[in-house]
Short mmCIF file of C-alpha atoms in Angstrom, two decimals:
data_model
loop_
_atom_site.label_atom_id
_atom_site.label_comp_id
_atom_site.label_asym_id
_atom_site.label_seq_id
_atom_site.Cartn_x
_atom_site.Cartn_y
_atom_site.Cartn_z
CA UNK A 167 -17.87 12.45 -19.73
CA UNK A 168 -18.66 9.03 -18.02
CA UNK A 169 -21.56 7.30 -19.57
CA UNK A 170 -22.68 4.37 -21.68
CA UNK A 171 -23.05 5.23 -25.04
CA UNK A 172 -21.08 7.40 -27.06
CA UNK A 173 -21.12 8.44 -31.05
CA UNK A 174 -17.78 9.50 -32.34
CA UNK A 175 -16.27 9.58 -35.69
CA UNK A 176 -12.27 8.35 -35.55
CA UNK A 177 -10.18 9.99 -38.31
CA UNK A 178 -6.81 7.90 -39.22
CA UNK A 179 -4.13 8.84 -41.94
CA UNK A 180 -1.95 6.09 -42.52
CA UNK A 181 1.78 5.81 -43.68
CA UNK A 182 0.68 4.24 -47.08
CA UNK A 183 -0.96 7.44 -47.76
CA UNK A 184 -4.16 5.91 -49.16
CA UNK A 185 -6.36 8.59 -47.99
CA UNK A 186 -7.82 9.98 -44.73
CA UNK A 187 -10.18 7.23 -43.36
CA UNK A 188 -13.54 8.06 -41.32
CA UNK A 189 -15.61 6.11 -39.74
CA UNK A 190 -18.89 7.17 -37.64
CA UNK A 191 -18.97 4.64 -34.51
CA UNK A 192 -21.15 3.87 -31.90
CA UNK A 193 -19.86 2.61 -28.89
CA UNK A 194 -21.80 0.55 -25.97
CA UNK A 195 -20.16 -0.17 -22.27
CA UNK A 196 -22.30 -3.34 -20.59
CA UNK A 197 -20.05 -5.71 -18.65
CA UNK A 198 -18.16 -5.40 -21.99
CA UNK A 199 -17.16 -2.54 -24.88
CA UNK A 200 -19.27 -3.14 -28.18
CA UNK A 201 -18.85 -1.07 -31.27
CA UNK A 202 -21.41 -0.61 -34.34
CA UNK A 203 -19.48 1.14 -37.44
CA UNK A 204 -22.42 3.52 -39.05
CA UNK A 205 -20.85 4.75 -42.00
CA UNK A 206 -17.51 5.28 -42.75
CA UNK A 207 -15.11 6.59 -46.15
CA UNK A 208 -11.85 6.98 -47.23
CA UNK A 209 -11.07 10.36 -49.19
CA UNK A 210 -7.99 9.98 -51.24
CA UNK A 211 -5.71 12.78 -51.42
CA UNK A 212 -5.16 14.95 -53.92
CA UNK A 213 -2.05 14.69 -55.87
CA UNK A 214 -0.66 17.90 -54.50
CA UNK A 215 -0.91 16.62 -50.39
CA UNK A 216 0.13 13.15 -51.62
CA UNK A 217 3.52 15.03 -52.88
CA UNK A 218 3.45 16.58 -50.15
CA UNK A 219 3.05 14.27 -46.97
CA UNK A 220 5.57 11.83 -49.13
CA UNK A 221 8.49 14.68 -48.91
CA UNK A 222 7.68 14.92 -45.04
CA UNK A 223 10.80 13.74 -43.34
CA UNK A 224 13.09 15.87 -45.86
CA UNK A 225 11.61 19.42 -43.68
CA UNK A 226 12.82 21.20 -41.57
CA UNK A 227 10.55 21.78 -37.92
CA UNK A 228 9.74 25.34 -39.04
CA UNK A 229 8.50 24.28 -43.15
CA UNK A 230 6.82 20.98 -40.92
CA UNK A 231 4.82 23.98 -38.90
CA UNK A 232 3.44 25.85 -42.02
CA UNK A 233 2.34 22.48 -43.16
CA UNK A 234 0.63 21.11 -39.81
CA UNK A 235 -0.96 24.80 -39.69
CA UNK A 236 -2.14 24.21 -43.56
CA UNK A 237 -2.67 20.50 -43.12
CA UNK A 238 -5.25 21.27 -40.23
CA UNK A 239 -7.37 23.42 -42.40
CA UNK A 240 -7.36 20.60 -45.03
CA UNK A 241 -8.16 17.67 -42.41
CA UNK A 242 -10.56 20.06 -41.46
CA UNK A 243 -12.65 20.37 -44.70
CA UNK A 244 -12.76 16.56 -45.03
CA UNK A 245 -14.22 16.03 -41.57
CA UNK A 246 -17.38 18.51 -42.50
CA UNK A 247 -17.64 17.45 -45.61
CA UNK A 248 -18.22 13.89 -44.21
CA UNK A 249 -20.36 15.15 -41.31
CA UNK A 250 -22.75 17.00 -44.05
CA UNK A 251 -22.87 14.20 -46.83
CA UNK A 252 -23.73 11.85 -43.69
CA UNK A 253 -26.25 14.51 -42.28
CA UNK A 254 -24.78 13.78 -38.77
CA UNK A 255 -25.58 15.98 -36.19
CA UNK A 256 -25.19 14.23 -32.65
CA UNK A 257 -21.61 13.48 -32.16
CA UNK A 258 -19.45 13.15 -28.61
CA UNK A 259 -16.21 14.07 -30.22
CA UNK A 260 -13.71 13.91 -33.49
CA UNK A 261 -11.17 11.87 -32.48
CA UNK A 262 -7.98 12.06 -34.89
CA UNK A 263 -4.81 10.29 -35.04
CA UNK A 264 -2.95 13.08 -37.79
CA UNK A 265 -0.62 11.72 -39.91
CA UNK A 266 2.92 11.10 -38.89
CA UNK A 267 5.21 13.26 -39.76
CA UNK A 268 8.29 12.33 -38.05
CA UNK A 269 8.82 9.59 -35.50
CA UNK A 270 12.07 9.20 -33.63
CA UNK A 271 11.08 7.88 -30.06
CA UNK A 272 14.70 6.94 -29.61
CA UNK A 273 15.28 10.82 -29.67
CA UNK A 274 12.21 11.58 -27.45
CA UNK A 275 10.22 13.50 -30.53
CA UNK A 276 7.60 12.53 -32.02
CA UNK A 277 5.05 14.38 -34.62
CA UNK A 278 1.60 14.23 -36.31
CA UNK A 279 -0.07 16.60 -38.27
CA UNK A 280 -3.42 17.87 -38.51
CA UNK A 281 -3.61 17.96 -34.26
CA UNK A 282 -3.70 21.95 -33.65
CA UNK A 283 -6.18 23.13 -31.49
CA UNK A 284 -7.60 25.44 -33.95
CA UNK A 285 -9.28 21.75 -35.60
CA UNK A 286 -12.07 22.06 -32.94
CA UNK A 287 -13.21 25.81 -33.93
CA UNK A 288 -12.92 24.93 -37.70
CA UNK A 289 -15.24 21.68 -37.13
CA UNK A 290 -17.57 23.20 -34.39
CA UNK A 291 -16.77 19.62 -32.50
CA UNK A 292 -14.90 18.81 -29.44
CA UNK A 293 -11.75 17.34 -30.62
CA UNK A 294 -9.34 14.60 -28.84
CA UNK A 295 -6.06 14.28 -30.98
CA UNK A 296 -2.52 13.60 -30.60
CA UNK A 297 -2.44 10.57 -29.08
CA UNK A 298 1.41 9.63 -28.80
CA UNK A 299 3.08 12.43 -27.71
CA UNK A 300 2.75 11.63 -23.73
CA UNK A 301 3.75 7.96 -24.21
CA UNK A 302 6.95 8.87 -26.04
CA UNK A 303 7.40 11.77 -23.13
CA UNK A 304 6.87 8.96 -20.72
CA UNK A 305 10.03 7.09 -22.49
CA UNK A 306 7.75 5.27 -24.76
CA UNK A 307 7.72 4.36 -28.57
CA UNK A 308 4.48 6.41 -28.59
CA UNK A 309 3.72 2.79 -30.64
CA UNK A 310 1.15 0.96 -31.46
CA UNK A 311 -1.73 2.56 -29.72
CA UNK A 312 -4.30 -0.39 -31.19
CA UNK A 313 -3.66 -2.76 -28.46
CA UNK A 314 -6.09 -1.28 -25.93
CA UNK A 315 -8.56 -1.39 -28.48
CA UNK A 316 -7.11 -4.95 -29.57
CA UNK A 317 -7.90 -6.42 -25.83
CA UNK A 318 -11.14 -4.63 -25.49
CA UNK A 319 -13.03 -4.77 -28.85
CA UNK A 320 -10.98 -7.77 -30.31
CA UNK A 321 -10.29 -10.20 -27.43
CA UNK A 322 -11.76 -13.70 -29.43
CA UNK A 323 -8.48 -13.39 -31.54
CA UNK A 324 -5.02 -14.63 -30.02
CA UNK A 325 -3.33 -11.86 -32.44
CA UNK A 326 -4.30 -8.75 -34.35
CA UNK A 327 -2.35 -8.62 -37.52
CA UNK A 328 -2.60 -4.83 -39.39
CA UNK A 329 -1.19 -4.98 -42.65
CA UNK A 330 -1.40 -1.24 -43.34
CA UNK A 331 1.65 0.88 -44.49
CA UNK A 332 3.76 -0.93 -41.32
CA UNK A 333 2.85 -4.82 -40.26
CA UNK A 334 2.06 -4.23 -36.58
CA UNK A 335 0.60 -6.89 -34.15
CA UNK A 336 -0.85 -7.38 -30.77
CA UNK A 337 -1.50 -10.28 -28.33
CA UNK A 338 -2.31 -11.20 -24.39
CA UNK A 339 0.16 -13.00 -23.16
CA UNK A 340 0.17 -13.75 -19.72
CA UNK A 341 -2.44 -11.51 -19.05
CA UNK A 342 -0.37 -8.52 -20.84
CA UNK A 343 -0.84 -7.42 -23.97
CA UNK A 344 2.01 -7.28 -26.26
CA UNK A 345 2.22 -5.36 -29.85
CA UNK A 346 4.81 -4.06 -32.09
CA UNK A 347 5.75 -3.38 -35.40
CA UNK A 348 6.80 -6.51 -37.38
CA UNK A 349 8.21 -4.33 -40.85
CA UNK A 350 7.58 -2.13 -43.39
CA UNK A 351 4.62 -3.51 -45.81
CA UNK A 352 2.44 -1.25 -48.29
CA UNK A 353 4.91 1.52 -47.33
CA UNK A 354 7.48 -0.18 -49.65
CA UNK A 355 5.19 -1.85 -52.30
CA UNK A 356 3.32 1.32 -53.37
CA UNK A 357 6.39 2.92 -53.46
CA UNK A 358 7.78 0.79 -56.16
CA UNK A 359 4.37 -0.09 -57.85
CA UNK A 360 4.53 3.63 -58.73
CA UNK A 361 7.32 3.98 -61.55
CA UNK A 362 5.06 1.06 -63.08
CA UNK A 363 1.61 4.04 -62.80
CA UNK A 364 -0.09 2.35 -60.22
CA UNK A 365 -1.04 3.38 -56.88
CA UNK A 366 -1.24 -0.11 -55.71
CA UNK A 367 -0.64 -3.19 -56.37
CA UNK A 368 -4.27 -5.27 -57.06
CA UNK A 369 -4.51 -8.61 -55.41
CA UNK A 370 -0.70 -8.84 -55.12
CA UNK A 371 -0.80 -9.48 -59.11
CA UNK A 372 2.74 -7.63 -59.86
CA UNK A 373 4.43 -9.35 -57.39
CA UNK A 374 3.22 -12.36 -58.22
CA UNK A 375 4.67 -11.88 -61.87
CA UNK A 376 8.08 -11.21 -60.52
CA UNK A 377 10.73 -13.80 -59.46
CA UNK A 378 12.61 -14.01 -55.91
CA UNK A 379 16.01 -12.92 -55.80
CA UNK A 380 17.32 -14.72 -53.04
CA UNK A 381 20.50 -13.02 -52.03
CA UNK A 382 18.12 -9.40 -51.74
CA UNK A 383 15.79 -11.95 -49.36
CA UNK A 384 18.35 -12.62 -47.11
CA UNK A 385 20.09 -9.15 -46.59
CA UNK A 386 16.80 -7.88 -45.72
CA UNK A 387 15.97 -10.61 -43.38
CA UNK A 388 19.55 -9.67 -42.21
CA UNK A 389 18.48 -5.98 -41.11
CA UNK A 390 19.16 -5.58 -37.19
CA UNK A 391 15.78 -4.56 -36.37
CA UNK A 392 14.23 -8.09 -36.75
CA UNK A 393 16.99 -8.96 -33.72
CA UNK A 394 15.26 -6.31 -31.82
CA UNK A 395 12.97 -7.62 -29.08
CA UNK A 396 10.06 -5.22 -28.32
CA UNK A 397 8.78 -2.78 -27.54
CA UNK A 398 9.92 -1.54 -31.18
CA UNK A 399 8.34 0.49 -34.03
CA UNK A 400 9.28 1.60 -36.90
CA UNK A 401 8.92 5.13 -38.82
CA UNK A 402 9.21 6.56 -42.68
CA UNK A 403 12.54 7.72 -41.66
CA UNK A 404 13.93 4.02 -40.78
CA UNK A 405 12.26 2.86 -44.21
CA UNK A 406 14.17 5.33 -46.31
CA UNK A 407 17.71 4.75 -44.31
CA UNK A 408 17.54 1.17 -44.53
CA UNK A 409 15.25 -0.41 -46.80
CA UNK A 410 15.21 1.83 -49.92
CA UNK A 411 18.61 2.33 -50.39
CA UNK A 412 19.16 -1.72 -49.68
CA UNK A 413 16.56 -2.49 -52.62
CA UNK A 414 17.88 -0.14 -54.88
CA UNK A 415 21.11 -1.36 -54.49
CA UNK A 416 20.24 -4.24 -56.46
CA UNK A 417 18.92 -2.66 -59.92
CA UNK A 418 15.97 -5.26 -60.42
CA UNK A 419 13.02 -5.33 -62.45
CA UNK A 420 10.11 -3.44 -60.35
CA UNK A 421 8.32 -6.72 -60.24
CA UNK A 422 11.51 -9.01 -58.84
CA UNK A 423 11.29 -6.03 -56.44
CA UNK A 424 7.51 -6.60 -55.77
CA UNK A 425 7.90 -10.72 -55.44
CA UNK A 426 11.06 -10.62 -53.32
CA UNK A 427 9.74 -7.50 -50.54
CA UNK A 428 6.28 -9.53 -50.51
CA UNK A 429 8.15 -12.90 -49.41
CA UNK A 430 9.93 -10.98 -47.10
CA UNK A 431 7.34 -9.32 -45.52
CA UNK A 432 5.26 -12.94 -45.32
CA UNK A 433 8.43 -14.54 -43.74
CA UNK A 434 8.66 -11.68 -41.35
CA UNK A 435 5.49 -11.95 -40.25
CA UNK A 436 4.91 -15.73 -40.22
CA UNK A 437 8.06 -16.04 -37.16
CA UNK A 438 6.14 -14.17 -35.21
CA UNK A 439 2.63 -15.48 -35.58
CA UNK A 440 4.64 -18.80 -35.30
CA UNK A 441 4.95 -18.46 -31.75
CA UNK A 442 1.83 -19.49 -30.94
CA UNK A 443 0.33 -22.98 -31.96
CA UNK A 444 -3.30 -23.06 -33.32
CA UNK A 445 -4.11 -19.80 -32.65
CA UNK A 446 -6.64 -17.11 -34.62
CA UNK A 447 -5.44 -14.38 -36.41
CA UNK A 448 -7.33 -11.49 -37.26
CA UNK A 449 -6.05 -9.81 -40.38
CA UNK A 450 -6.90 -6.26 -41.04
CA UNK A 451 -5.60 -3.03 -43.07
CA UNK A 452 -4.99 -3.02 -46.90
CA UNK A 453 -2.36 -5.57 -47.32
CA UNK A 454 -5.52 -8.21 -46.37
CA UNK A 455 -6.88 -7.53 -50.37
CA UNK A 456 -2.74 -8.28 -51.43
CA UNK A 457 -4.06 -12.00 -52.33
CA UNK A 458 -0.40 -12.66 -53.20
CA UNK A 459 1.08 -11.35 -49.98
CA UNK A 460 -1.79 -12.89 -47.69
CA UNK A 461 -0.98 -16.70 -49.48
CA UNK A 462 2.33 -16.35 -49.03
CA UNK A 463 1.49 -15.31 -45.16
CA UNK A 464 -0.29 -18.68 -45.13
CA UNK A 465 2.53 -21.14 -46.56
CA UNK A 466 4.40 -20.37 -43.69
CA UNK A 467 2.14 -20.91 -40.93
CA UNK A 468 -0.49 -23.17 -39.60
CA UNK A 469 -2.42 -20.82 -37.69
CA UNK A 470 -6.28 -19.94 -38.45
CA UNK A 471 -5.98 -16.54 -40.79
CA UNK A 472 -9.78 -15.12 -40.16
CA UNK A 473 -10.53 -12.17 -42.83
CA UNK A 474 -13.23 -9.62 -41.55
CA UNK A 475 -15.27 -7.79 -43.08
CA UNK A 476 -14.01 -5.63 -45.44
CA UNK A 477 -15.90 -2.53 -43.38
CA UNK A 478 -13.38 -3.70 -40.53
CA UNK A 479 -10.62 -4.52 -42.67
CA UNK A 480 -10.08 -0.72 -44.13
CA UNK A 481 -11.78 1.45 -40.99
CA UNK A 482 -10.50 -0.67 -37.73
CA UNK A 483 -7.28 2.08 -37.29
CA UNK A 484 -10.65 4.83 -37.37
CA UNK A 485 -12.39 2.64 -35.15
CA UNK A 486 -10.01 2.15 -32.50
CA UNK A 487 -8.65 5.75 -32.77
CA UNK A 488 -12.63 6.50 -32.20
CA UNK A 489 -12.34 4.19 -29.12
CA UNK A 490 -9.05 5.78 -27.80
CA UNK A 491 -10.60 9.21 -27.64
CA UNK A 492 -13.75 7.84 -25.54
CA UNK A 493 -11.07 6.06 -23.17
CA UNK A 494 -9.39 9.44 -23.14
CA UNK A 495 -12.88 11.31 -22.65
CA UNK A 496 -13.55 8.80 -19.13
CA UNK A 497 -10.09 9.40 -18.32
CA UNK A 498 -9.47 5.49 -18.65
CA UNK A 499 -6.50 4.07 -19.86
CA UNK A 500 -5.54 3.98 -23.44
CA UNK A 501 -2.05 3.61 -23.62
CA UNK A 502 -0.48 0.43 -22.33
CA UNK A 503 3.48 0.56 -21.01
CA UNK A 504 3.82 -3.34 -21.63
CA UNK A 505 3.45 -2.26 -25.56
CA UNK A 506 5.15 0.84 -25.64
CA UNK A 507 8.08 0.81 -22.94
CA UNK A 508 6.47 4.08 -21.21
CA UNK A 509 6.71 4.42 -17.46
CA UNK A 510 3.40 4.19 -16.69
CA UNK A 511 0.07 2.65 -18.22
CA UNK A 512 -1.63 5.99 -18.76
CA UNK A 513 -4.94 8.00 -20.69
CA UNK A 514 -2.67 9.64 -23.82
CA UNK A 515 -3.84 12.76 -25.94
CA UNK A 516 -5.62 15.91 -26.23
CA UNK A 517 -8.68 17.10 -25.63
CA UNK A 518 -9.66 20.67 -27.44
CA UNK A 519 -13.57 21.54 -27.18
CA UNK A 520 -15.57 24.04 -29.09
CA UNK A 521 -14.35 27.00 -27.67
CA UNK A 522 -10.93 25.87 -26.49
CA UNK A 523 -8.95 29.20 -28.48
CA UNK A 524 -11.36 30.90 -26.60
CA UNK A 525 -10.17 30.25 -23.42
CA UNK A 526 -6.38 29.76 -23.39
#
């Protein structure tokens, strides 16, 4: 489906388990890729999903079926409920990332939700999903995916920082891109901010509150994975094994918690961004509104921090997920092995149209 403009709407659930972002894109090939975000929405889950997608990586594979088989249907209803509030009518494609139910590259496996075929037939759209699976049977990480979308629709920026449920970041250098998860972020905050009856922390305000206990600073600036050079990414499962039980271990007040993960996180993130002098960095996902967490980022480094949009700032993982599927649609690369460790640079996912049960 080679041509030069294409409307899509990306879907993108993220590890923080906000809520299943859409966004209705247009995008334009010239000389260059240009992108125009139409209208686009989170849907928060209902408490019963949110229970459900947080107990994930405690299933076994067949319990993880029924739920991809029921989670499907669900993802389903959200996507036409946002095509008929939007009255949209002229789409190329869905293109949906899932949400992650396990990820262990190391063991070649990886999983998202929400990516059976029958998703086409239940939205009357052709569908291109799963995008990591081939990278991580290619000996990737099956992580990040943004880059491509990074170097094409984000090249004025010498990094691209998401601060989503994972800090993950991407860069050209030497004419390759590079990107990789930096460490755990809202994954860790919301999880704590909840015993206090929030689903968030607002502006960082909790953490601010809270006071730094130094000796849980260093032990998780100790953790091995920050020796690690990429390509690297992290999972739910890695946060639970290594970062929970760490914090807990230390029976603080929820907001010494909040304070000392936050400054963490911003030192974290600052030695990398610190590699490059003077450079821009575009800072997306919903740790940019953690005012706390995005100073603290700022102490530490020199660097321009540029602040988007907030349109951008919440729907860019929709957006480029959009973009991945039209890649995938022109059977262009999507999926770069300089980010991911895969064998090959190569056009990752799946492609279900109307009547795919139809025909297999």
């Amino acid at each position: 489906m080679i041509k030069e403009v294409y409307n899509v709407i990306g879907v993108m659930s993220g590890t923080s388990l906000d809520g299943i972002d859409l966004a209705l894109i247009s995008f334009k090939k010239e000389t260059n890729w240009s992108f125009k975000i139409i209208t686009a929405q989170t849907v928060s889950y209902p408490e019963h999903w949110f229970k459900k997608l947080k107990s994930l990586t405690s299933l076994e594979r067949s319990e993880l079926a029924n739920i991809d088989e029921e989670y499907t249907s669900y993802l389903a209803t959200v996507i036409n409920q946002f095509i008929k509030q939007n009255s949209i009518t002229d789409i190329d494609a869905v293109c949906s990332h899932g949400h992650t139910a396990l990820h262990q590259p190391g063991f070649g496996f990886t999983l998202q939700i929400g990516n059976l075929p029958k998703l086409s037939s239940l939205i009357d759209q052709l569908v291109v999903c799963d995008f990591r699976v081939q990278d991580v049977d290619l000996g990737g990480q099956g992580a990040p995916l943004v880059p491509i979308g990074d170097r094409l629709l984000f090249k004025d920026y010498d990094w691209c920082l998401n601060l989503g449920g994972f800090a993950n970041i991407s860069s050209e250098i030497k004419n390759e891109s590079v990107a990789f998860d930096i460490c755990p972020v809202n994954i860790v905050l919301n999880k704590y901010v909840e015993s206090l009856g929030f689903q968030y922390d607002d502006a960082g305000e909790l953490a601010r509150n809270g006071k730094l206990n130094n000796t849980l600073f260093d032990d998780l600036n100790a953790l091995s994975f920050y020796k690690e050079t990429p390509p690297k990414s992290l999972g739910l499962e890695w946060v639970e094994q290594q970062i929970i039980p760490l914090i807990n271990s230390f029976e603080l007040h929820t907001k010494d918690i909040l304070h000392t993960y936050v400054k963490h996180a911003a030192f974290q993130i600052a030695k990398v961004v610190n590699q490059t002098n003077e450079a821009s960095i575009l800072v997306t996902g919903g740790g940019a509104f953690n005012t706390f967490l995005m100073e603290e980022i700022t102490k530490l480094t020199s660097n321009k921090i540029v602040i988007p949009s907030s349109e951008i700032i919440e729907f860019k993982e929709a957006l480029i997920f959009g973009f991945l599927g039209v890649l995938k649609l022109r059977e262009e690369i999507n999926c770069l092995k300089s980010v991911t460790g895969a064998s090959q640079n190569h056009s990752s996912g799946k492609v279900y149209p109307v009547n795919y049960l139809d025909t297999v």
